[in-house]
Amino acid sequence: MSRIIVYFAHPGQKFSRANLAMAKAAQRLADVTFVDLYAEYPRHDIDVEKEQARLLAHDIIVFQFPLYWYSTPSLVKEWQDLVLQHGFAYGHGGDRLAGKTLLVATTAGGSEEAYTPEGYQHFPLRRFLTPLEQTARLCKMTFAPPVVLYSALKAHEDREIAAHAAAYAGLLSALRAGAAALPEDTGETVLTTADLETLLPALQKAHPDD
Amino acid sequence: MTDFLLLAFVFLIAGVVAVPIATRLGLGSVLGYLIAGIVISPLLAGLGVDVIAIQHFAEFGVVMMLFLVGLELEPKMLWSMRNRLLGLGGLQVVGTTALVMVIGLAFGLYWTIALAVGLVLALSSTAIVLQTLGEKGLMKTEGGQSSFSVLLFQDIAVIPMLAFIPLLAMPELMDLGGEAALHAPDAHTEASGHAGDHSGAHGAHGAEDPHGDSHGASLSLVEGLPAWAAGLVTIGAVGAVILGGIYLTRPLFRFIAMAGLRELFVAAALMFVIGIALLMTLVGLSPALGTFLAGVVLANSEYRHELESNVDPFRGLLLGLFFITVGAGIDFDLLFGQFGTIIALTLGLILLKTGVLLALTMLFGIKGQDRWLFGLGLAQAGEFGFVLLSFTVANQVIPPALADQLLLVVALSMLLTPALFILFEKGIAPRFVASQERDADDIEEAGEVIIAGHGRFGGVVNRMLRAAGHATTVLDYSAGHLDMLRSFGFKVFYGDATRPDLLHAAGIEKARLLIVAIDGKEQINALVHYVRSNFPHVKIIARAVDRQHVYDLFAMGCDEIIRETFDSSVRTGRSAFELLGMHPFDAELVSRKFAEDDRYILKEMALVHDPKIPTSENQAYIEKSRTLMAEREAQIFGKSKAFDLDTDRGWRPPSEQDVQSITRDHEAS
């Protein structure tokens, strides 16, 4: 059984479909701490002590956000800058987060093909998540393969959004129940809707009572 | 019916016309009503209206006013006022009565008459003073609170006076003096008429009056009972009011609220006040006192504001009517017949009462402008004076001729009260802002920041600057305030910041920044103007009272202009958005956008505003405001998504078209 906290960061929630659906699905889960970062800190005045205490109280730290200019929305960066202090998260005596897991769940406007050397984004999406991956490493945390929804803006994808949100919530639920570990990260892996769906029945079979 | 309508119309039109004019001229509503009364008095005489009877009816406004005052006063506050109430009030009544009596004796009045005259004139006008204090926002000042204590004591003191006056009766004195005899029959009938009418509103004396025959019509619960039983009944009645107020009102009002009819609540509130007044009258207590007590009991009630808003219009109208009748009741024949005497008596009375009050301020440590507010505010005789006068005549204590003169003196002193308030406002209060009671402090330590005014506003600024390690010099002219701050170890200095010599002493030449946190548009402007023109290197942050004031300060070249209430209003709006379900971050963005837009409008308007041209004649200003308003019409009428375009810029995702365009460009390259 893992204690999970979901940090949801989206500054324009009224335009969000994919992220909002995912957030709502995650919010409904019992025993999963859900934080809407932009609602809690609309003026970017992050409470460092409170956030550090939250981190200590959970095993799996999830950041869920839309990819903005190949990075997180600005509040997540602010959060990292302030909360991941040396002496707490890294550096001398900074091992309080050691052993915890960092899971990124993000949505991208571009298609999967766009995030290839031939596509217009030129780099695979994982490349843009390198700073987060290294952040986890420096904090002695495990970086899990990120959950990714490509082409998140396409309007006809309503059904896909619902499927993705369900799969995302299913993953969190299974992790919370300790039904299985996340797959090992190869440094290239991402978990799409299809990946999650193949992963989940296996998890449920292993623990039919969940 | 026609008579009634005509009468109502005459009174209403007099008030509606005169009061706005008087308020416009800065004279206050009371003087407006009084003048209206004087103007319509010939008309009323022509119609054969009994002004005095109407006046007694209108005095019920005083009862309502005390109820409302009680609502504002929690029991705890009343208890903390007790020293002031008994000390100030008691000494005022005793001192004034004694002095008037001595002067009366010197003029050759018999001692019983002199004493009765003293009692009559010792009372002040609750109606005028409270109305004026409330209107001018002076109720909460030390002077206002002290005045209220005295008025409350007087209202209570009327009751024993009514019991005492009949003991002074000297029927044989009544026939003295040919003049008195000449007026006697006429005045007598009128006076006993008063007393009879009075039993309605101020019927207290009906019960206490041993000459009960003139009040045969009035009911009483205590008449004919032995003293101890009467006492028990009286205490029981007061207890009933208090306990009823605590335990019965809530279920009663809830029951009424269930009907969901607003007028029913109005009716209930009136019933409540009238009922208490009636009960108090029946047991021989002052109805004003009773309703005041009920008000205090209900001060913590959740129905307080509902009661207040329901009773208030009636209070306003009745008091207005009362003031009109005071104006209309002035007997000009008598006034012009004995002009010198009456005027001398009136002015003498005002001087004497002011003297007593000022002496009391020294005893009770009331200082500065509060001292003068107290001294001048209560210098008149009051409506209870009318009551006592008619009562004394009916009881053969004061001869009718003298009573007529005194009636006129009381009315004239009331008529002059608004003038005294104006004297206070225009002549005395500004001097206390500009000068001081004690010498300005010598300032040894000159800070880089000067904060003028250390109230709630300047105090916060000072704390922030101090917390960040800045040396501040604080100037304030409220002595009590400063002593308290000093005791906390703040560096604060007494003095008026608008005085050049004090600014100089505070080191304005070397200061980097002046923060203007004093009250009063004129003072703020004077200070900013002086510093801007003499010390151009000093940056100035000033607080603006309103939009117009922003323009003034802008024109003077203020560096930063902070609107007094703008930020908190915007924050309130933001909280409202959040509670209505808007996402907190959206609420933040929208309120930021609103504030930005509002500042933009303000700046645009400030650029075309010219302090030398009245706004209504400034063509450029009018044009600009039209354009700006037209742009925001949709926003003002709540039809648009006013802020969406700008606040959503960054967060609105790219469209499918955008994605296609990117792909196309990529493929082309």
PDB file of C-alpha atoms in Angstrom, chain B residues 529-614:
ATOM      1  CA  HIS B 529       1.487  70.640  -2.017  1.00  0.00           C
ATOM      2  CA  TYR B 530       3.924  72.076   0.509  1.00  0.00           C
ATOM      3  CA  VAL B 531       6.393  69.217   0.334  1.00  0.00           C
ATOM      4  CA  ARG B 532       6.175  68.853  -3.446  1.00  0.00           C
ATOM      5  CA  SER B 533       6.909  72.516  -4.048  1.00  0.00           C
ATOM      6  CA  ASN B 534       9.591  72.949  -1.383  1.00  0.00           C
ATOM      7  CA  PHE B 535      11.369  69.595  -1.359  1.00  0.00           C
ATOM      8  CA  PRO B 536      11.110  68.196  -4.875  1.00  0.00           C
ATOM      9  CA  HIS B 537      13.580  65.427  -4.109  1.00  0.00           C
ATOM     10  CA  VAL B 538      11.293  63.775  -1.539  1.00  0.00           C
ATOM     11  CA  LYS B 539       9.171  61.014  -2.992  1.00  0.00           C
ATOM     12  CA  ILE B 540       5.570  61.175  -1.828  1.00  0.00           C
ATOM     13  CA  ILE B 541       3.104  58.376  -1.315  1.00  0.00           C
ATOM     14  CA  ALA B 542      -0.322  59.733  -0.488  1.00  0.00           C
ATOM     15  CA  ARG B 543      -3.620  58.163   0.323  1.00  0.00           C
ATOM     16  CA  ALA B 544      -6.553  59.398  -1.734  1.00  0.00           C
ATOM     17  CA  VAL B 545      -9.972  59.654  -0.193  1.00  0.00           C
ATOM     18  CA  ASP B 546     -11.829  59.194  -3.456  1.00  0.00           C
ATOM     19  CA  ARG B 547     -11.492  59.338  -7.228  1.00  0.00           C
ATOM     20  CA  GLN B 548     -11.633  63.139  -7.378  1.00  0.00           C
ATOM     21  CA  HIS B 549      -8.903  63.268  -4.795  1.00  0.00           C
ATOM     22  CA  VAL B 550      -6.732  61.010  -6.948  1.00  0.00           C
ATOM     23  CA  TYR B 551      -6.954  63.617  -9.703  1.00  0.00           C
ATOM     24  CA  ASP B 552      -5.981  66.380  -7.306  1.00  0.00           C
ATOM     25  CA  LEU B 553      -2.970  64.455  -6.025  1.00  0.00           C
ATOM     26  CA  PHE B 554      -2.002  63.472  -9.538  1.00  0.00           C
ATOM     27  CA  ALA B 555      -2.096  67.109 -10.604  1.00  0.00           C
ATOM     28  CA  MET B 556       0.137  67.977  -7.661  1.00  0.00           C
ATOM     29  CA  GLY B 557       2.724  65.485  -8.802  1.00  0.00           C
ATOM     30  CA  CYS B 558       2.400  62.843  -6.133  1.00  0.00           C
ATOM     31  CA  ASP B 559       4.639  59.847  -6.891  1.00  0.00           C
ATOM     32  CA  GLU B 560       2.308  57.139  -5.704  1.00  0.00           C
ATOM     33  CA  ILE B 561      -1.387  57.576  -5.041  1.00  0.00           C
ATOM     34  CA  ILE B 562      -3.066  54.861  -3.055  1.00  0.00           C
ATOM     35  CA  ARG B 563      -6.815  54.778  -2.967  1.00  0.00           C
ATOM     36  CA  GLU B 564      -8.084  54.314   0.565  1.00  0.00           C
ATOM     37  CA  THR B 565     -10.465  51.424   0.000  1.00  0.00           C
ATOM     38  CA  PHE B 566      -9.738  50.237  -3.525  1.00  0.00           C
ATOM     39  CA  ASP B 567      -7.500  47.287  -2.710  1.00  0.00           C
ATOM     40  CA  SER B 568      -9.797  45.874  -0.099  1.00  0.00           C
ATOM     41  CA  SER B 569     -12.776  46.267  -2.434  1.00  0.00           C
ATOM     42  CA  VAL B 570     -10.980  44.351  -5.159  1.00  0.00           C
ATOM     43  CA  ARG B 571     -10.054  41.648  -2.684  1.00  0.00           C
ATOM     44  CA  THR B 572     -13.668  41.436  -1.591  1.00  0.00           C
ATOM     45  CA  GLY B 573     -14.703  41.036  -5.223  1.00  0.00           C
ATOM     46  CA  ARG B 574     -12.123  38.309  -5.631  1.00  0.00           C
ATOM     47  CA  SER B 575     -13.386  36.462  -2.559  1.00  0.00           C
ATOM     48  CA  ALA B 576     -16.897  36.761  -3.959  1.00  0.00           C
ATOM     49  CA  PHE B 577     -15.760  35.176  -7.227  1.00  0.00           C
ATOM     50  CA  GLU B 578     -14.168  32.324  -5.315  1.00  0.00           C
ATOM     51  CA  LEU B 579     -17.208  31.689  -3.155  1.00  0.00           C
ATOM     52  CA  LEU B 580     -19.382  31.729  -6.263  1.00  0.00           C
ATOM     53  CA  GLY B 581     -17.333  28.839  -7.557  1.00  0.00           C
ATOM     54  CA  MET B 582     -14.755  30.492  -9.787  1.00  0.00           C
ATOM     55  CA  HIS B 583     -11.375  28.794  -9.713  1.00  0.00           C
ATOM     56  CA  PRO B 584      -9.147  30.765  -7.306  1.00  0.00           C
ATOM     57  CA  PHE B 585      -6.512  31.321  -9.955  1.00  0.00           C
ATOM     58  CA  ASP B 586      -9.102  32.647 -12.411  1.00  0.00           C
ATOM     59  CA  ALA B 587     -10.490  34.856  -9.637  1.00  0.00           C
ATOM     60  CA  GLU B 588      -6.982  36.173  -9.099  1.00  0.00           C
ATOM     61  CA  LEU B 589      -6.468  36.898 -12.776  1.00  0.00           C
ATOM     62  CA  VAL B 590      -9.850  38.530 -13.252  1.00  0.00           C
ATOM     63  CA  SER B 591      -9.462  40.760 -10.223  1.00  0.00           C
ATOM     64  CA  ARG B 592      -5.956  41.720 -11.314  1.00  0.00           C
ATOM     65  CA  LYS B 593      -7.347  42.569 -14.721  1.00  0.00           C
ATOM     66  CA  PHE B 594     -10.152  44.571 -13.182  1.00  0.00           C
ATOM     67  CA  ALA B 595      -7.767  46.547 -11.001  1.00  0.00           C
ATOM     68  CA  GLU B 596      -5.483  47.176 -13.936  1.00  0.00           C
ATOM     69  CA  ASP B 597      -8.351  48.373 -16.097  1.00  0.00           C
ATOM     70  CA  ASP B 598      -9.685  50.575 -13.324  1.00  0.00           C
ATOM     71  CA  ARG B 599      -6.274  52.145 -12.831  1.00  0.00           C
ATOM     72  CA  TYR B 600      -6.035  52.712 -16.546  1.00  0.00           C
ATOM     73  CA  ILE B 601      -9.367  54.545 -16.549  1.00  0.00           C
ATOM     74  CA  LEU B 602      -8.290  56.557 -13.533  1.00  0.00           C
ATOM     75  CA  LYS B 603      -5.065  57.572 -15.187  1.00  0.00           C
ATOM     76  CA  GLU B 604      -6.769  58.498 -18.463  1.00  0.00           C
ATOM     77  CA  MET B 605      -9.272  60.611 -16.540  1.00  0.00           C
ATOM     78  CA  ALA B 606      -6.561  62.175 -14.413  1.00  0.00           C
ATOM     79  CA  LEU B 607      -4.771  63.331 -17.543  1.00  0.00           C
ATOM     80  CA  VAL B 608      -7.767  65.322 -18.752  1.00  0.00           C
ATOM     81  CA  HIS B 609      -8.870  66.440 -15.325  1.00  0.00           C
ATOM     82  CA  ASP B 610      -8.151  70.044 -14.527  1.00  0.00           C
ATOM     83  CA  PRO B 611      -8.531  71.149 -10.930  1.00  0.00           C
ATOM     84  CA  LYS B 612      -9.231  74.695 -12.112  1.00  0.00           C
ATOM     85  CA  ILE B 613     -12.258  73.731 -14.197  1.00  0.00           C
ATOM     86  CA  PRO B 614     -15.314  72.198 -12.564  1.00  0.00           C
TER      87      PRO B 614
END
